[in-house]
């Protein structure tokens, strides 16, 4: 606990780095992002989104990427997913530095329209399993299990346009988890949901990720979400952004925990603004 | 009074009457309108619906209309022309035509289409034998298609048929050979219009006769008038050449109608043959001086 | 009475003021159409009777019905329809195929995109029948020229629609596809094409309408072989021979085929894009 406290208060890079390898116990990281710099083209100008990002994710670890709007946290996630290539630096996943899009890093997006509108709930989950080589009966069984797990059994023959936003995100999570990936990349998946639904889905995700033994890289701009779901929080700052701190929060048990408020305040300080209680899902 | 004709030098007598303003002078109180239409079928419809009072066209559509009960009669003939079936050199006879060969005629009911059926009957024994080869093209397009090798044969009219021969074709048969000398174009009127406008129509026939006479007696002057009518699209020299083509004879006297009618009847295109010429022509024609 | 008509269910009672309208809208849709058709035919028959139009210009519904039935029974209209539909089907198939090739080129290369933009803006507004003379020069006086003209009528509206469809496919869905490891043709077939389906269907609908008008008009202008002419030629020939009921029977055939195809498209849409809640907004 004391370590973590001092970690939070420290803003210097070396300190953060030192801590990075600190608390995690076992083996090699599943994902390591080293001095990654990312630019992308917007119309005719080159926008520099990320200046220098370094962090790791261990197997089954839940790492939250947090930062203010426009700091490039989604950009980092897309680079890890293989949708964009960093200008410099190195990303390695499961020992490979050849990062192309693949189902071993299943992505769940913020947008509700990430489901195939022409497929039923069941087909939306079955199809990725078939594409990645499962037999039809195996895919059906796996899909059914995960749809039941997210509580959508009765809705499995519906088409996406017949679902609420929360239900759509559940399907997306079921689809990603059913693939059995070592890591789940989530880009503010609850950002467009109302507060009640969001709280429920956060709880469900905690439960499901635990069961699926999956590592999580989760982008958010809500401090509370980060504290609730994460083992560690990577705090991004500035534009183009750098990693301001990596905070271990795995022992915080919830808003009732005596340390919750102090950590929360430290994170607010790091982010340079009062953390929103209810992020509006922008970005 | 609306007079409708088609864009073809076969209608030259009417061009001259219009260009010289003869009818206007002879009938100062009648509002005469000249209308050039591309299709004989359109002229026919215009006459039936009373938008056109005097029509001009070929012999076969006229006979078909008589048979269908359009209620028109012949006002005057305009000319006799020999229509050639011009084919590529490798076609010596219609027996050489194969299924991929194309023969162009101007309309499905044109005199040329009837000529082709007659030729098919004479040479191949079946009037409809060449129907699958028949394509419908206007004279200028037909000439271009023949020249470009898109058609094997063309059955048009002067001056296109002469151009087609110049482009390497040869005459396989002709309308005179098939039916004897016969009228090409004529003018016709609905009888109910004739009954109320006898005087005007008599004068019209006189002006046509005058133009026909000019074409026969002074083709050079006629060519000058036609060139003026065509407003530069046709030179005087070309007009003269076209108007005096061998086989063309300018006359208001109809010729060969019953021969065509008999053949059309024999192949089922019309249900009966007119009893006599007088049953299909107007009295004015007979009464015209010099006839 | 603060009740607005929008708050009322269709057919709800509004104190008797709307009874006529209500009882009309309570009838099943097919019956309403049959009644309208019957009234139209009755007006038609009355016009022919009352206006004394020449039977050489205008035919009565009865004469048309007789021609229609006999024309189908003796195979004349059936044969002509077959000829037209065959050329149409080949032309549309070629047009759709080329449109897909153009669209793929335009989606993946900038040159292709520029070329497609230029050609569609140049050729799409041009009534396809205007290129018939050119088609005859290239292909001769045969069915190929008609097929070409139809293909030209089809290719541009489809290319425009499919390109728009591809370009507006939501990027999230594409990323989902890539995330599953889909590449190249697989990505096109499983994600891009179904996602662009509303645009593809509306493109094909427009293309069909163009193609149908074009082929009939082409056949009217350029009657192919007398022995094997299509519907347009059948109408043209009947007009020349003053068989006016046949002309109208040909026109009725064109209308009926139009209706059948429209119904087909509606069914297709109901089973796909409407069922999936993805109707095109354009």
Coordinates of N, CA and C in Angstrom, one line a residue, chain A residues 51-238:
Chain A
X51 N 3.3 10.8 -28.0 CA 4.7 11.1 -28.1 C 5.6 10.0 -27.6
X52 N 5.2 9.5 -26.4 CA 6.1 8.4 -25.8 C 5.2 7.6 -24.8
X53 N 4.9 6.4 -25.2 CA 4.1 5.6 -24.3 C 4.9 4.3 -24.0
X54 N 5.0 4.0 -22.7 CA 5.6 2.8 -22.3 C 4.8 2.1 -21.2
X55 N 4.4 0.9 -21.4 CA 3.7 0.2 -20.3 C 3.7 -1.3 -20.7
X56 N 3.3 -2.1 -19.7 CA 3.2 -3.6 -20.0 C 1.8 -4.1 -19.5
X57 N 1.4 -5.2 -20.0 CA 0.2 -5.9 -19.5 C 0.6 -7.4 -19.3
X58 N 0.5 -7.8 -18.1 CA 0.8 -9.2 -17.8 C -0.4 -10.1 -18.2
X59 N -0.1 -11.4 -18.3 CA -1.3 -12.3 -18.6 C -2.3 -12.2 -17.5
X60 N -3.6 -12.1 -17.9 CA -4.7 -12.0 -17.0 C -4.8 -10.7 -16.2
X61 N -3.9 -9.8 -16.6 CA -3.9 -8.5 -15.8 C -4.9 -7.6 -16.5
X62 N -5.5 -6.7 -15.7 CA -6.4 -5.7 -16.2 C -5.8 -4.3 -16.1
X63 N -5.4 -3.8 -17.3 CA -4.8 -2.5 -17.3 C -5.7 -1.5 -17.9
X64 N -5.8 -0.4 -17.2 CA -6.7 0.7 -17.7 C -5.9 1.8 -18.2
X65 N -6.3 2.3 -19.4 CA -5.6 3.4 -20.0 C -6.5 4.6 -19.8
X66 N -6.0 5.6 -19.0 CA -6.9 6.7 -18.7 C -6.2 8.0 -19.1
X67 N -7.0 9.0 -19.5 CA -6.4 10.3 -19.8 C -7.5 11.2 -20.3
X68 N -7.3 12.5 -20.4 CA -8.3 13.4 -20.9 C -8.7 13.1 -22.3
X69 N -9.8 13.7 -22.7 CA -10.2 13.5 -24.1 C -9.1 14.0 -25.1
X70 N -8.9 13.3 -26.1 CA -8.0 13.7 -27.2 C -6.5 13.4 -26.8
X71 N -6.2 12.6 -25.8 CA -4.9 12.4 -25.4 C -4.2 11.2 -26.1
X72 N -5.0 10.5 -27.0 CA -4.5 9.5 -27.8 C -4.6 8.1 -27.2
X73 N -5.4 7.9 -26.2 CA -5.5 6.6 -25.5 C -6.1 5.6 -26.5
X74 N -7.2 6.0 -27.2 CA -7.8 5.1 -28.2 C -6.8 4.8 -29.3
X75 N -5.9 5.8 -29.6 CA -4.9 5.6 -30.7 C -3.9 4.5 -30.2
X76 N -3.5 4.5 -29.0 CA -2.6 3.4 -28.5 C -3.3 2.1 -28.6
X77 N -4.6 2.0 -28.2 CA -5.3 0.8 -28.3 C -5.4 0.2 -29.8
X78 N -5.6 1.2 -30.7 CA -5.7 0.8 -32.1 C -4.3 0.3 -32.6
X79 N -3.3 0.9 -32.1 CA -1.9 0.4 -32.5 C -1.7 -1.0 -31.9
X80 N -2.1 -1.3 -30.7 CA -2.0 -2.6 -30.1 C -2.8 -3.6 -30.9
X81 N -4.0 -3.1 -31.4 CA -4.9 -4.0 -32.2 C -4.3 -4.3 -33.6
X82 N -3.4 -3.4 -34.0 CA -2.8 -3.5 -35.3 C -3.4 -2.7 -36.4
X83 N -4.4 -1.8 -36.0 CA -5.0 -1.0 -37.0 C -4.2 0.1 -37.5
X84 N -3.3 0.6 -36.6 CA -2.3 1.6 -37.1 C -0.9 1.3 -36.6
X85 N 0.0 1.8 -37.3 CA 1.4 1.5 -37.1 C 2.1 2.6 -36.4
X86 N 2.8 2.4 -35.3 CA 3.6 3.5 -34.6 C 4.7 4.0 -35.5
X87 N 5.0 5.3 -35.3 CA 6.1 5.9 -36.1 C 7.4 5.4 -35.6
X88 N 7.5 5.2 -34.3 CA 8.7 4.6 -33.7 C 8.3 3.9 -32.4
X89 N 9.3 3.2 -31.8 CA 9.0 2.5 -30.6 C 8.7 1.0 -31.0
X90 N 8.3 0.3 -30.0 CA 8.1 -1.1 -30.2 C 6.9 -1.7 -29.5
X91 N 6.1 -2.4 -30.2 CA 5.0 -3.1 -29.5 C 5.3 -4.6 -29.6
X92 N 5.3 -5.3 -28.5 CA 5.4 -6.8 -28.7 C 4.2 -7.5 -27.9
X93 N 3.7 -8.4 -28.6 CA 2.5 -9.2 -28.0 C 2.8 -10.7 -28.1
X94 N 2.8 -11.3 -27.0 CA 3.0 -12.8 -26.9 C 4.3 -13.1 -27.6
X95 N 5.3 -12.3 -27.4 CA 6.6 -12.5 -27.9 C 6.9 -12.1 -29.3
X96 N 5.8 -11.6 -30.0 CA 6.0 -11.2 -31.4 C 5.9 -9.7 -31.5
X97 N 6.8 -9.1 -32.4 CA 6.7 -7.7 -32.6 C 6.0 -7.4 -33.9
X98 N 5.6 -8.5 -34.6 CA 4.8 -8.3 -35.9 C 3.4 -8.1 -35.5
X99 N 2.9 -6.8 -35.4 CA 1.6 -6.6 -34.9 C 0.6 -6.3 -36.1
X100 N -0.2 -7.3 -36.4 CA -1.2 -7.1 -37.4 C -2.6 -7.5 -36.7
X101 N -3.7 -7.0 -37.3 CA -5.0 -7.2 -36.6 C -5.2 -8.8 -36.5
X102 N -5.7 -9.2 -35.4 CA -5.9 -10.6 -35.2 C -6.8 -10.9 -34.0
X103 N -7.5 -12.0 -34.0 CA -8.5 -12.3 -33.0 C -7.8 -12.7 -31.6
X104 N -6.5 -12.8 -31.5 CA -5.9 -13.0 -30.2 C -5.9 -11.7 -29.4
X105 N -6.3 -10.6 -30.0 CA -6.5 -9.4 -29.3 C -7.9 -8.9 -29.7
X106 N -8.9 -9.6 -29.2 CA -10.3 -9.3 -29.6 C -10.7 -7.9 -29.1
X107 N -11.3 -7.1 -30.0 CA -11.6 -5.7 -29.7 C -13.1 -5.5 -29.4
X108 N -13.4 -4.8 -28.4 CA -14.8 -4.3 -28.2 C -14.8 -2.8 -28.3
X109 N -15.6 -2.3 -29.2 CA -15.6 -0.8 -29.4 C -16.7 -0.1 -28.6
X110 N -16.6 1.2 -28.6 CA -17.6 2.0 -27.9 C -18.9 2.0 -28.7
X111 N -18.8 2.0 -30.1 CA -19.9 2.2 -30.9 C -20.9 1.0 -30.9
X112 N -22.1 1.3 -30.8 CA -23.2 0.2 -30.8 C -23.2 -0.5 -32.1
X113 N -22.8 0.2 -33.2 CA -22.9 -0.5 -34.5 C -21.8 -1.4 -34.9
X114 N -21.1 -1.9 -33.8 CA -20.0 -2.9 -34.1 C -20.5 -4.3 -34.4
X115 N -21.8 -4.5 -34.2 CA -22.4 -5.8 -34.6 C -22.8 -5.9 -36.1
X116 N -22.7 -7.0 -36.7 CA -23.1 -7.2 -38.1 C -24.7 -7.1 -38.1
X117 N -25.2 -6.1 -38.7 CA -26.7 -5.9 -38.7 C -27.4 -7.0 -39.3
X118 N -26.8 -7.7 -40.3 CA -27.5 -8.8 -41.0 C -27.4 -10.1 -40.4
X119 N -26.8 -10.2 -39.2 CA -26.7 -11.4 -38.5 C -27.5 -11.3 -37.2
X120 N -28.1 -12.5 -36.8 CA -28.8 -12.5 -35.5 C -27.7 -12.4 -34.4
X121 N -28.2 -12.2 -33.2 CA -27.3 -12.2 -32.0 C -26.4 -13.5 -32.0
X122 N -27.1 -14.6 -32.2 CA -26.3 -15.9 -32.2 C -25.3 -15.9 -33.3
X123 N -25.7 -15.5 -34.5 CA -24.8 -15.5 -35.7 C -23.6 -14.6 -35.5
X124 N -23.9 -13.5 -34.8 CA -22.8 -12.5 -34.6 C -21.7 -13.1 -33.7
X125 N -22.1 -14.0 -32.9 CA -21.1 -14.7 -32.0 C -20.5 -15.9 -32.7
X126 N -21.4 -16.6 -33.5 CA -20.9 -17.9 -34.2 C -19.9 -17.5 -35.3
X127 N -20.3 -16.5 -36.1 CA -19.5 -16.2 -37.2 C -18.0 -16.0 -37.0
X128 N -17.6 -15.2 -36.0 CA -16.2 -15.1 -35.7 C -15.5 -16.4 -35.3
X129 N -16.3 -17.2 -34.6 CA -15.7 -18.6 -34.2 C -15.5 -19.4 -35.5
X130 N -16.4 -19.4 -36.4 CA -16.3 -20.1 -37.7 C -15.1 -19.6 -38.5
X131 N -15.0 -18.3 -38.5 CA -13.9 -17.7 -39.3 C -12.6 -18.1 -38.7
X132 N -12.5 -18.2 -37.4 CA -11.2 -18.5 -36.8 C -11.0 -20.0 -36.7
X133 N -11.9 -20.8 -37.4 CA -11.5 -22.2 -37.6 C -12.3 -23.2 -36.7
X134 N -13.3 -22.8 -35.9 CA -14.0 -23.7 -35.1 C -15.0 -24.5 -36.0
X135 N -15.3 -25.7 -35.7 CA -16.3 -26.5 -36.4 C -17.7 -25.9 -36.0
X136 N -18.6 -26.2 -36.9 CA -20.0 -25.6 -36.7 C -20.6 -26.0 -35.3
X137 N -20.6 -27.3 -34.9 CA -21.2 -27.6 -33.6 C -20.4 -26.9 -32.5
X138 N -19.1 -26.9 -32.6 CA -18.3 -26.3 -31.5 C -18.6 -24.8 -31.4
X139 N -18.7 -24.2 -32.6 CA -19.0 -22.7 -32.6 C -20.3 -22.4 -32.0
X140 N -21.3 -23.3 -32.4 CA -22.7 -23.1 -31.9 C -22.7 -23.2 -30.3
X141 N -22.0 -24.3 -29.8 CA -22.1 -24.5 -28.4 C -21.4 -23.4 -27.6
X142 N -20.2 -23.0 -28.2 CA -19.4 -21.9 -27.5 C -20.2 -20.6 -27.5
X143 N -20.8 -20.3 -28.7 CA -21.6 -19.1 -28.8 C -22.7 -19.1 -27.8
X144 N -23.5 -20.2 -27.8 CA -24.6 -20.3 -26.9 C -24.2 -20.1 -25.4
X145 N -23.1 -20.7 -25.1 CA -22.6 -20.5 -23.7 C -22.4 -19.1 -23.3
X146 N -21.7 -18.4 -24.2 CA -21.3 -17.0 -23.9 C -22.5 -16.1 -24.0
X147 N -23.5 -16.4 -24.9 CA -24.7 -15.5 -24.9 C -25.5 -15.7 -23.6
X148 N -25.5 -16.9 -23.2 CA -26.2 -17.2 -21.9 C -25.5 -16.4 -20.8
X149 N -24.1 -16.5 -20.8 CA -23.3 -15.8 -19.8 C -23.6 -14.3 -19.7
X150 N -23.8 -13.7 -20.8 CA -24.1 -12.2 -20.8 C -25.6 -12.0 -20.6
X151 N -26.3 -13.1 -20.4 CA -27.8 -12.9 -20.1 C -28.7 -12.6 -21.3
X152 N -28.2 -13.0 -22.5 CA -29.0 -12.7 -23.7 C -29.6 -13.9 -24.4
X153 N -29.7 -15.1 -23.6 CA -30.2 -16.3 -24.2 C -31.5 -16.1 -24.9
X154 N -32.5 -15.4 -24.2 CA -33.8 -15.3 -24.9 C -33.8 -14.4 -26.1
X155 N -32.7 -13.6 -26.3 CA -32.7 -12.6 -27.4 C -31.8 -13.1 -28.6
X156 N -31.4 -14.4 -28.5 CA -30.4 -14.8 -29.5 C -30.8 -14.9 -30.9
X157 N -32.2 -14.9 -31.2 CA -32.6 -14.9 -32.6 C -32.9 -13.5 -33.1
X158 N -32.7 -12.5 -32.2 CA -33.0 -11.2 -32.7 C -31.9 -10.6 -33.5
X159 N -32.2 -9.6 -34.3 CA -31.2 -8.8 -35.1 C -30.8 -7.6 -34.2
X160 N -29.6 -7.2 -34.5 CA -29.0 -6.1 -33.6 C -30.0 -4.9 -33.5
X161 N -30.7 -4.5 -34.6 CA -31.5 -3.3 -34.5 C -32.7 -3.5 -33.6
X162 N -32.9 -4.7 -33.1 CA -34.0 -5.0 -32.2 C -33.5 -5.0 -30.7
X163 N -32.2 -4.6 -30.6 CA -31.6 -4.6 -29.2 C -31.4 -3.2 -28.7
X164 N -31.3 -3.1 -27.3 CA -31.0 -1.8 -26.7 C -29.4 -1.7 -26.8
X165 N -28.9 -0.5 -26.5 CA -27.5 -0.2 -26.6 C -26.7 -1.1 -25.6
X166 N -27.3 -1.3 -24.4 CA -26.6 -2.2 -23.4 C -26.5 -3.6 -23.9
X167 N -27.7 -4.1 -24.5 CA -27.7 -5.4 -25.0 C -26.7 -5.6 -26.1
X168 N -26.5 -4.6 -27.0 CA -25.6 -4.7 -28.1 C -24.1 -4.8 -27.5
X169 N -23.8 -4.1 -26.5 CA -22.5 -4.1 -25.9 C -22.3 -5.5 -25.3
X170 N -23.3 -6.1 -24.7 CA -23.2 -7.4 -24.1 C -22.8 -8.4 -25.2
X171 N -23.5 -8.3 -26.4 CA -23.2 -9.2 -27.5 C -21.8 -9.0 -27.9
X172 N -21.4 -7.8 -28.0 CA -20.0 -7.5 -28.4 C -19.0 -8.2 -27.5
X173 N -19.3 -8.1 -26.2 CA -18.4 -8.7 -25.2 C -18.4 -10.2 -25.3
X174 N -19.6 -10.7 -25.4 CA -19.7 -12.2 -25.6 C -19.0 -12.6 -26.8
X175 N -19.1 -11.9 -27.9 CA -18.4 -12.2 -29.2 C -16.9 -12.3 -28.9
X176 N -16.4 -11.2 -28.3 CA -15.0 -11.2 -28.0 C -14.5 -12.3 -27.1
X177 N -15.2 -12.5 -26.0 CA -14.8 -13.5 -25.0 C -14.9 -14.9 -25.6
X178 N -15.9 -15.2 -26.4 CA -16.1 -16.5 -27.0 C -14.9 -17.0 -27.8
X179 N -14.2 -16.0 -28.4 CA -13.0 -16.3 -29.1 C -11.9 -16.9 -28.3
X180 N -12.1 -16.7 -26.9 CA -11.1 -17.2 -26.0 C -9.7 -16.6 -26.2
X181 N -9.7 -15.3 -26.4 CA -8.4 -14.6 -26.6 C -7.6 -14.5 -25.4
X182 N -6.2 -14.4 -25.5 CA -5.4 -14.1 -24.3 C -5.7 -12.7 -23.8
X183 N -6.1 -11.8 -24.7 CA -6.3 -10.4 -24.3 C -7.5 -9.8 -25.0
X184 N -8.2 -8.9 -24.2 CA -9.3 -8.2 -24.7 C -8.9 -6.7 -24.7
X185 N -9.2 -6.1 -25.9 CA -9.0 -4.7 -26.0 C -10.3 -4.0 -26.0
X186 N -10.5 -3.1 -25.0 CA -11.8 -2.4 -24.9 C -11.7 -0.9 -25.0
X187 N -12.4 -0.4 -26.0 CA -12.2 1.1 -26.2 C -13.5 1.8 -25.7
X188 N -13.5 2.2 -24.5 CA -14.6 2.8 -23.8 C -15.9 2.1 -24.1
X189 N -16.0 0.8 -23.9 CA -17.2 0.1 -24.3 C -18.5 0.5 -23.7
X190 N -18.4 1.2 -22.5 CA -19.6 1.6 -21.8 C -19.8 3.1 -21.9
X191 N -19.0 3.7 -22.7 CA -19.0 5.2 -22.8 C -20.4 5.8 -23.2
X192 N -21.1 5.0 -24.1 CA -22.4 5.5 -24.6 C -23.6 5.0 -23.8
X193 N -23.3 4.4 -22.7 CA -24.5 3.8 -22.0 C -24.9 4.7 -20.8
X194 N -26.2 4.5 -20.5 CA -26.7 5.3 -19.3 C -26.0 4.7 -18.0
X195 N -26.1 5.5 -16.9 CA -25.3 5.2 -15.7 C -25.7 3.8 -15.1
X196 N -27.0 3.5 -15.1 CA -27.4 2.3 -14.5 C -26.9 1.1 -15.3
X197 N -27.1 1.1 -16.6 CA -26.7 0.0 -17.4 C -25.1 -0.1 -17.3
X198 N -24.5 1.0 -17.3 CA -23.0 1.0 -17.3 C -22.5 0.3 -16.0
X199 N -23.1 0.6 -14.9 CA -22.7 0.0 -13.6 C -22.9 -1.5 -13.7
X200 N -24.1 -1.9 -14.2 CA -24.4 -3.3 -14.3 C -23.3 -4.0 -15.2
X201 N -23.0 -3.4 -16.3 CA -22.1 -4.1 -17.3 C -20.7 -4.1 -16.7
X202 N -20.3 -3.1 -15.9 CA -19.0 -3.1 -15.3 C -18.8 -4.3 -14.4
X203 N -19.9 -4.5 -13.6 CA -19.9 -5.7 -12.7 C -19.8 -7.0 -13.5
X204 N -20.6 -7.1 -14.5 CA -20.6 -8.3 -15.3 C -19.2 -8.5 -16.0
X205 N -18.6 -7.4 -16.4 CA -17.3 -7.6 -17.1 C -16.3 -8.1 -16.1
X206 N -16.3 -7.6 -14.9 CA -15.4 -8.0 -13.9 C -15.5 -9.5 -13.7
X207 N -16.7 -10.0 -13.5 CA -17.0 -11.4 -13.3 C -16.5 -12.3 -14.5
X208 N -16.9 -11.8 -15.7 CA -16.6 -12.6 -16.9 C -15.1 -12.7 -17.2
X209 N -14.4 -11.5 -17.0 CA -13.0 -11.5 -17.3 C -12.3 -12.4 -16.4
X210 N -12.7 -12.4 -15.1 CA -12.1 -13.3 -14.1 C -12.3 -14.7 -14.6
X211 N -13.5 -15.1 -15.0 CA -13.8 -16.5 -15.4 C -13.0 -16.9 -16.6
X212 N -12.9 -15.9 -17.6 CA -12.3 -16.2 -18.8 C -10.8 -16.2 -18.8
X213 N -10.2 -15.7 -17.6 CA -8.8 -15.6 -17.5 C -8.2 -14.9 -18.6
X214 N -8.7 -13.7 -18.9 CA -8.3 -12.9 -20.0 C -7.6 -11.6 -19.5
X215 N -6.6 -11.2 -20.2 CA -5.9 -9.9 -19.9 C -6.8 -8.8 -20.5
X216 N -6.7 -7.7 -19.9 CA -7.6 -6.6 -20.4 C -6.8 -5.3 -20.6
X217 N -6.9 -4.7 -21.8 CA -6.4 -3.3 -21.9 C -7.7 -2.5 -22.2
X218 N -8.0 -1.6 -21.3 CA -9.3 -1.0 -21.3 C -9.1 0.6 -21.3
X219 N -9.6 1.2 -22.3 CA -9.5 2.6 -22.4 C -10.7 3.3 -21.8
X220 N -10.5 4.3 -20.9 CA -11.6 5.0 -20.3 C -11.2 6.4 -20.0
X221 N -12.2 7.3 -19.7 CA -11.8 8.5 -19.1 C -12.5 8.8 -17.8
X222 N -13.0 7.6 -17.3 CA -13.6 7.7 -15.9 C -12.7 7.1 -14.9
X223 N -12.3 7.9 -13.9 CA -11.4 7.4 -12.9 C -12.1 6.3 -12.1
X224 N -13.4 6.5 -11.8 CA -14.1 5.5 -11.1 C -14.2 4.1 -11.8
X225 N -14.4 4.2 -13.1 CA -14.4 3.0 -13.9 C -13.0 2.3 -13.8
X226 N -12.0 3.1 -13.9 CA -10.6 2.6 -13.9 C -10.3 1.9 -12.5
X227 N -10.8 2.6 -11.5 CA -10.6 2.0 -10.1 C -11.4 0.7 -9.9
X228 N -12.5 0.7 -10.5 CA -13.4 -0.4 -10.3 C -12.9 -1.7 -11.0
X229 N -12.4 -1.5 -12.3 CA -12.1 -2.6 -13.1 C -10.7 -3.0 -13.1
X230 N -9.8 -2.0 -12.8 CA -8.4 -2.3 -13.1 C -7.5 -2.9 -12.1
X231 N -6.5 -3.5 -12.5 CA -5.4 -3.9 -11.6 C -4.4 -2.8 -11.5
X232 N -4.1 -2.2 -12.7 CA -3.2 -1.1 -12.8 C -3.8 0.0 -13.7
X233 N -3.4 1.2 -13.5 CA -4.0 2.3 -14.3 C -2.8 3.0 -14.9
X234 N -2.8 3.1 -16.3 CA -1.8 3.9 -17.0 C -2.3 5.3 -17.2
X235 N -1.7 6.3 -16.7 CA -2.2 7.6 -16.8 C -1.5 8.4 -17.9
X236 N -2.3 8.8 -18.9 CA -1.7 9.6 -20.0 C -1.9 11.1 -19.8
X237 N -1.0 11.8 -20.3 CA -1.0 13.3 -20.1 C -0.5 14.0 -21.3
X238 N -1.1 15.2 -21.6 CA -0.6 16.0 -22.6 C -1.0 15.6 -24.0

